[in-house]
Coordinates of C-alpha atoms and ligand atoms in Angstrom, one line a residue:
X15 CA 0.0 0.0 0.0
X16 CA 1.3 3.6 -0.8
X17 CA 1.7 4.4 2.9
X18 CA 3.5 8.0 1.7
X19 CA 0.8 8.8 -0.5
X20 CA -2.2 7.7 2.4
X21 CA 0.4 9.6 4.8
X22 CA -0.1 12.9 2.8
X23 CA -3.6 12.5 2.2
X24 CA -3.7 12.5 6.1
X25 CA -1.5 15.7 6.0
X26 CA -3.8 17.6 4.3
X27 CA -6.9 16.2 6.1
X28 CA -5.8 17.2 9.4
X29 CA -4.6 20.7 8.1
X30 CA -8.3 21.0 6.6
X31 CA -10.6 19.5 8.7
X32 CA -11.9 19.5 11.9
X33 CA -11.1 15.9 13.5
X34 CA -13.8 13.4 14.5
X35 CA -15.8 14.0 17.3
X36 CA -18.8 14.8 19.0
X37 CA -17.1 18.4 19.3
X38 CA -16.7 18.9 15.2
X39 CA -19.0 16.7 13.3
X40 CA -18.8 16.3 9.4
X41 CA -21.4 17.5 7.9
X42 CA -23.5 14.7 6.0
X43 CA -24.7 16.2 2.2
X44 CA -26.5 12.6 2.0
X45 CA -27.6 10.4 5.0
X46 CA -29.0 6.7 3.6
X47 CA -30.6 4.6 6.3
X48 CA -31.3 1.1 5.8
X49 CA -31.1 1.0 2.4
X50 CA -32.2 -1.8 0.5
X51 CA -32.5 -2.9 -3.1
X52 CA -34.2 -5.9 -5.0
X53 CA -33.7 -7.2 -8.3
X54 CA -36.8 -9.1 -8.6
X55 CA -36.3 -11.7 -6.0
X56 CA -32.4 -10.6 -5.8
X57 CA -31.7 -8.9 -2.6
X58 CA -28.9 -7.2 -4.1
X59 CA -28.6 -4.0 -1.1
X60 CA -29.5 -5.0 2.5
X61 CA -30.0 -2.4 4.9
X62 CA -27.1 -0.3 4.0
X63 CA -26.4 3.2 6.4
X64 CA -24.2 5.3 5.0
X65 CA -23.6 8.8 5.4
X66 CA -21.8 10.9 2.2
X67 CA -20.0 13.7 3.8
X68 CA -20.1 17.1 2.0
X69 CA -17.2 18.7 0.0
X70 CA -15.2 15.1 0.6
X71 CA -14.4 12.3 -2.0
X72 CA -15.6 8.5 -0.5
X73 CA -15.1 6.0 -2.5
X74 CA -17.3 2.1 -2.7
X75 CA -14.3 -0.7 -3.0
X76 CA -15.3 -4.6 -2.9
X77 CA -15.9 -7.7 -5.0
X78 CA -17.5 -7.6 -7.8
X79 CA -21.0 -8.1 -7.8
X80 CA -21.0 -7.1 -4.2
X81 CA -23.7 -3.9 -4.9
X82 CA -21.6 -1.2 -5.1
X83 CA -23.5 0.3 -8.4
X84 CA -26.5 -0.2 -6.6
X85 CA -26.1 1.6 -4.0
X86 CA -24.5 4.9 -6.1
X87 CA -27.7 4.7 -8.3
X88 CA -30.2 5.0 -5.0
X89 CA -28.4 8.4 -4.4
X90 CA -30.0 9.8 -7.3
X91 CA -32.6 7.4 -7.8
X92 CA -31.0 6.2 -11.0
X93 CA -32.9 2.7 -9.9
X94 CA -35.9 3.8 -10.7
X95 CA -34.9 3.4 -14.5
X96 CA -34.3 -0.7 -13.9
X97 CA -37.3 -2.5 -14.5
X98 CA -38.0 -4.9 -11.5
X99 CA -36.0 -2.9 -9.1
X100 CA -37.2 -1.8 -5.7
X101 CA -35.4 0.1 -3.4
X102 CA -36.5 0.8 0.3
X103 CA -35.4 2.3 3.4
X104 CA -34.8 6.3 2.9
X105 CA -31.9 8.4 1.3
X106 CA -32.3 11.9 2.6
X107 CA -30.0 14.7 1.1
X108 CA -29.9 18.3 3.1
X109 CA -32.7 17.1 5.2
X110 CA -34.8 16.4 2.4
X111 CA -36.3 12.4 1.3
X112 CA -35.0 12.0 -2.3
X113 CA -37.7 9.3 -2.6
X114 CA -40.9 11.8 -1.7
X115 CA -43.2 11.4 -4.6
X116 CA -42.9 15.1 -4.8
X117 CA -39.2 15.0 -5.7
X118 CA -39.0 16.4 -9.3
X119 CA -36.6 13.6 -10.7
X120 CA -34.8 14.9 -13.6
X121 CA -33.9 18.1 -10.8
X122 CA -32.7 15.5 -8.1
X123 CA -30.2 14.4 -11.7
X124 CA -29.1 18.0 -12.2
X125 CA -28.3 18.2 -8.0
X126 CA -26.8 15.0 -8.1
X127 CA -24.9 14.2 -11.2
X128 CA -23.1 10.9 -12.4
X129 CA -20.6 9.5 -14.4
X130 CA -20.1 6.5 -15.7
X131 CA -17.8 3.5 -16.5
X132 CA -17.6 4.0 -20.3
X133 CA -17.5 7.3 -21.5
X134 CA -20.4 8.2 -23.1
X135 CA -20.8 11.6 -24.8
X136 CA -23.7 12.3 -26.8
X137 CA -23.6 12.4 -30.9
X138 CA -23.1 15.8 -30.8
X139 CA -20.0 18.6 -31.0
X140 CA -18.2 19.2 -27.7
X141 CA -19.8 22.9 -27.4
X142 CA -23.6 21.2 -27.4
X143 CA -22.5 18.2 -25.2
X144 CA -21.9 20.9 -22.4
X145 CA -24.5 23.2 -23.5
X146 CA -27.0 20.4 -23.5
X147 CA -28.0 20.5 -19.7
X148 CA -28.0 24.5 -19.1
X149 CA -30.2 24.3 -22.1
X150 CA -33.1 22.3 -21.0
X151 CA -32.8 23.8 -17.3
X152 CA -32.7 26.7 -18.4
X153 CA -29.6 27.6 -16.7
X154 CA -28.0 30.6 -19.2
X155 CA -30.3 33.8 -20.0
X156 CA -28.7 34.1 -23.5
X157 CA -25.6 33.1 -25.7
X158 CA -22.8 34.9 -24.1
X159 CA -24.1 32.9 -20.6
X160 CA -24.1 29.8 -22.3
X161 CA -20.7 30.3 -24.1
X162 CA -19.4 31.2 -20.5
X163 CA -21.2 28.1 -18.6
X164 CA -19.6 25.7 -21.7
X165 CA -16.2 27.3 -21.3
X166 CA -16.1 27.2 -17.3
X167 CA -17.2 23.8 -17.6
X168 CA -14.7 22.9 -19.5
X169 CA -12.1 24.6 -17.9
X170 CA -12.8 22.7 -14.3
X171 CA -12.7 19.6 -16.2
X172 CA -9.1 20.4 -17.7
X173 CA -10.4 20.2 -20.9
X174 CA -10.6 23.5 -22.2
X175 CA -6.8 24.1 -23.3
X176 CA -7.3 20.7 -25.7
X177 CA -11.0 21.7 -27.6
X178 CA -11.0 25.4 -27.4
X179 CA -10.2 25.6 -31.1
X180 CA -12.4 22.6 -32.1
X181 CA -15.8 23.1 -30.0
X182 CA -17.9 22.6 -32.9
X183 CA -16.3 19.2 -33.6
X184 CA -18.2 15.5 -32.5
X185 CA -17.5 14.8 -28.8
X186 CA -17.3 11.2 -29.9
X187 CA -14.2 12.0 -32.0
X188 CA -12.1 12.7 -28.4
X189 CA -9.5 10.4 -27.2
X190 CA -11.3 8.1 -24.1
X191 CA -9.6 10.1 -21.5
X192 CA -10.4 13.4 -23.4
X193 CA -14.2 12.0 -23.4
X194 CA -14.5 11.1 -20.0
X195 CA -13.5 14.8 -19.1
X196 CA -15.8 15.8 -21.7
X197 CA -18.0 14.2 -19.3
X198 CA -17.1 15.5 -16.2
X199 CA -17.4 18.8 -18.1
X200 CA -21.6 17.8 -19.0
X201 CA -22.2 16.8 -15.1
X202 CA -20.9 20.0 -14.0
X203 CA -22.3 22.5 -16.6
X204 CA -25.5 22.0 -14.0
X205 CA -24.3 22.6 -11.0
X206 CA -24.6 19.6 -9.3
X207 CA -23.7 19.6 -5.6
X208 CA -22.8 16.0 -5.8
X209 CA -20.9 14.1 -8.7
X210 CA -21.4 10.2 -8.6
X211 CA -18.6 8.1 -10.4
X212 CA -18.8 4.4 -11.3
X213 CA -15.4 3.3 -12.3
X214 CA -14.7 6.2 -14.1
X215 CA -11.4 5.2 -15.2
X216 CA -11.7 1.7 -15.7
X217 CA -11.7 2.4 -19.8
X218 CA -8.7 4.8 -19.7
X219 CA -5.0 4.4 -19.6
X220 CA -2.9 5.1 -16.9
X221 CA -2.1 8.3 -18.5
X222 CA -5.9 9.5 -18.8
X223 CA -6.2 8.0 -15.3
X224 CA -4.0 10.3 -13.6
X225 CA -5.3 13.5 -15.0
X226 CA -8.9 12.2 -14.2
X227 CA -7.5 11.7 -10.5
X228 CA -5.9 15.3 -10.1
X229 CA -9.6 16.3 -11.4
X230 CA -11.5 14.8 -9.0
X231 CA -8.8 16.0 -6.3
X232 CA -9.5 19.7 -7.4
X233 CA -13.9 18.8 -8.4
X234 CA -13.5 18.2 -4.0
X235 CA -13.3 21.9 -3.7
X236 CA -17.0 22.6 -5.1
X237 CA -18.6 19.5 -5.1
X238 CA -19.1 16.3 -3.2
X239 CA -18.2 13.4 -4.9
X240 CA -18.4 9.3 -4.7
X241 CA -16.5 7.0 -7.1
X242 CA -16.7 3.3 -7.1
X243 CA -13.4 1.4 -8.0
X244 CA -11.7 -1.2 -8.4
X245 CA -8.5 0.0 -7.8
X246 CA -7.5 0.4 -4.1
X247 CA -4.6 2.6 -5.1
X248 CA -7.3 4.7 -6.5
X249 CA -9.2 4.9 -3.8
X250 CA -6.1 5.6 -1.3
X251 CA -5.2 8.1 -3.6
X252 CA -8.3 10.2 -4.1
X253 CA -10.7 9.7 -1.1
X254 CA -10.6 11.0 2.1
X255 CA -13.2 8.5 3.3
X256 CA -13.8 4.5 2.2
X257 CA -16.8 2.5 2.3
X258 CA -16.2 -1.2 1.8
X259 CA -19.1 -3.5 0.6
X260 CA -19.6 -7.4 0.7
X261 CA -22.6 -9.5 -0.4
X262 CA -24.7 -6.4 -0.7
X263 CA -23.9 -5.4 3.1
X264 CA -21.6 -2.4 4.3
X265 CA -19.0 -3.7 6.3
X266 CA -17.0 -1.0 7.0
X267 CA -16.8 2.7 6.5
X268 CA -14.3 4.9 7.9
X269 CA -11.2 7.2 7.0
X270 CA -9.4 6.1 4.4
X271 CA -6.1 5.4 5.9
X272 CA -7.7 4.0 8.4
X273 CA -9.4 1.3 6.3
X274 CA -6.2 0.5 4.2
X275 CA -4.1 0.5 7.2
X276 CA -6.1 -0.4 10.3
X277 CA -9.1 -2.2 9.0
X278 CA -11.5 -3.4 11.8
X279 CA -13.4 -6.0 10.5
X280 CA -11.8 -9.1 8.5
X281 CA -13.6 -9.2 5.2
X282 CA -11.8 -5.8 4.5
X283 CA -8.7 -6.7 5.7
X284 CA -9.4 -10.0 3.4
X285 CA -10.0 -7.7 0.7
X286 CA -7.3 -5.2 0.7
X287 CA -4.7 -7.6 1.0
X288 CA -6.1 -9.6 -2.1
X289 CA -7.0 -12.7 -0.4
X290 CA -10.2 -12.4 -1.9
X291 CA -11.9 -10.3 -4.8
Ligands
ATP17 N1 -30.3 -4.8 -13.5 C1 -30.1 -5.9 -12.7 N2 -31.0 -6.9 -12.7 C2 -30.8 -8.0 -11.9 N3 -29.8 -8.1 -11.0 C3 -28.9 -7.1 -11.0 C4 -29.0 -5.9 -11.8 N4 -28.0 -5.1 -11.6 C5 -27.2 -5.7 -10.6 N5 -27.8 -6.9 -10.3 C6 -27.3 -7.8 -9.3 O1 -27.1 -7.1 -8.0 C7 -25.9 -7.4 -7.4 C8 -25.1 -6.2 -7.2 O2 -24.7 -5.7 -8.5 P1 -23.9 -4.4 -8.7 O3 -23.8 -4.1 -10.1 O4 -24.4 -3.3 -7.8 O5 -22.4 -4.8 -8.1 P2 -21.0 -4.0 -8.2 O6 -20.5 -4.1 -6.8 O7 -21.2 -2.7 -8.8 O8 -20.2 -5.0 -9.1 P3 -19.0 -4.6 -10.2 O9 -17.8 -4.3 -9.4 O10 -18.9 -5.9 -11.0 O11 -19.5 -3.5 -11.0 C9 -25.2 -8.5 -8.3 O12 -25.6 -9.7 -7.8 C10 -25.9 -8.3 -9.6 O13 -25.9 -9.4 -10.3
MG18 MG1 -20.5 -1.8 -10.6

């Protein structure tokens, strides 16, 4: 494990933030409470409590299969589009139950954004695959607002320097790395207050991976984000907080270091030493 690299993470945590404590507690942007999800007669999620921390990166690690997916999609009931699935329990976000039938679902999207394994622009120039989402919330008065919503966007994702001179070129033409920024770049352009990642750079070399990491290190700033991976380096390097699932259960969630270095319970320490997975 890259104890130097979990060492600095903890350098910067304790310069930044408050430690744990009844005195200085974290601020939870998204509490779920005995969450659970079906497939059908699949209990895929069972009774998972988790809270998401605001203006933090935690990340989902275990075996595959082991509901990690899942669980992202309840946060911004991304579920609800799977035929067959039923989720239960509640998932509140600033106070508020994301699953109240009055929850406007394509808003609860724009609040909580995602990103996905494969990147997947849509058939349309860079400029309009920003421009997209301002457009139909109605986020920019006129051009010049929407030119300066596509070029901030872009900017944040590290994008800009590379497509400024092409915007009116096909996403789809971008290099996979280039893409997934490209996505990052259409969650943003909304404003969402929390970014959900599934294996963002499972697709993209180690190149593409790095600059998607540094990304994600600076996104922390505005927004708060989760990432499922694969990769415990990964998750060591970009999270400040880890959540390890087995079997569709949370077994452990806790500071990062902590979890790589000291884990408590013996499926994770199983798990991040590769005996299984
Ligand atoms: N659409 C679906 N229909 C039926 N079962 C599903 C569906 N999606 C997931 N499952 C099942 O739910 C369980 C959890 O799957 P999930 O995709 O959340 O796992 P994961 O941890 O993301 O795995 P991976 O690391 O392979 O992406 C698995 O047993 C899976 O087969
Ligand atoms: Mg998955």
């Amino acid at each position: 494990m890259e104890t130097a690299i979990l060492r600095d993470t903890m350098h910067t945590l304790s310069d930044t933030h408050a430690p744990e404590g009844e005195a200085a507690p974290m601020t939870a942007k998204i509490e779920a409470r005995q969450t659970n999800v079906h497939y059908g007669d699949k209990h895929a999620l069972k009774d998972v409590s988790l809270d998401i921390r605001e203006g933090e990166v935690t990340s989902f690690i275990g075996p595959s299969g082991c509901g990690k997916s899942t669980f992202l999609r309840c946060l911004n009931r991304m579920n609800d589009t799977i035929d067959g699935c039923r989720v239960s329990g509640t998932v509140m976000m600033d106070g508020e139950d994301i699953y109240d039938p009055k929850i406007d679902v394509v808003q609860l999207r724009a609040r909580v954004g995602m990103v996905f394994q494969k990147p997947n622009p849509f058939p349309k120039s860079i400029y309009d695959n920003i421009a997209y989402g301002p457009r139909i919330h109605g986020l920019a008065a006129n051009k010049d607002e929407l030119d300066e919503i596509v070029l901030t966007s872009l900017e944040k994702a590290g994008l800009l320097a590379e497509v400024k001179d092409r915007m009116e070129a096909p996403g789809t033409g971008l290099s996979g790395g280039q893409q997934q920024r490209l996505c990052i770049a259409r969650a943003i352009a909304v404003s969402p207050e929390v970014i959900l990642m599934d294996e963002p750079c499972s697709a993209l070399d180690p190149i593409a991976t790095a600059k998607i990491e540094e990304l994600i290190d600076e996104l922390r700033e505005n927004f708060t984000i989760v990432i499922v991976t694969h990769s415990m380096q990964q998750a060591a390097r970009v999270s400040q907080r880890t959540a390890f699932f087995h079997l569709g259960e949370l077994i452990e969630v806790g500071d990062t270091e902590q979890i790589f270095t000291n884990p408590k319970h013996k499926l994770t320490q199983g798990y991040i030493t590769g005996r299984f997975g």
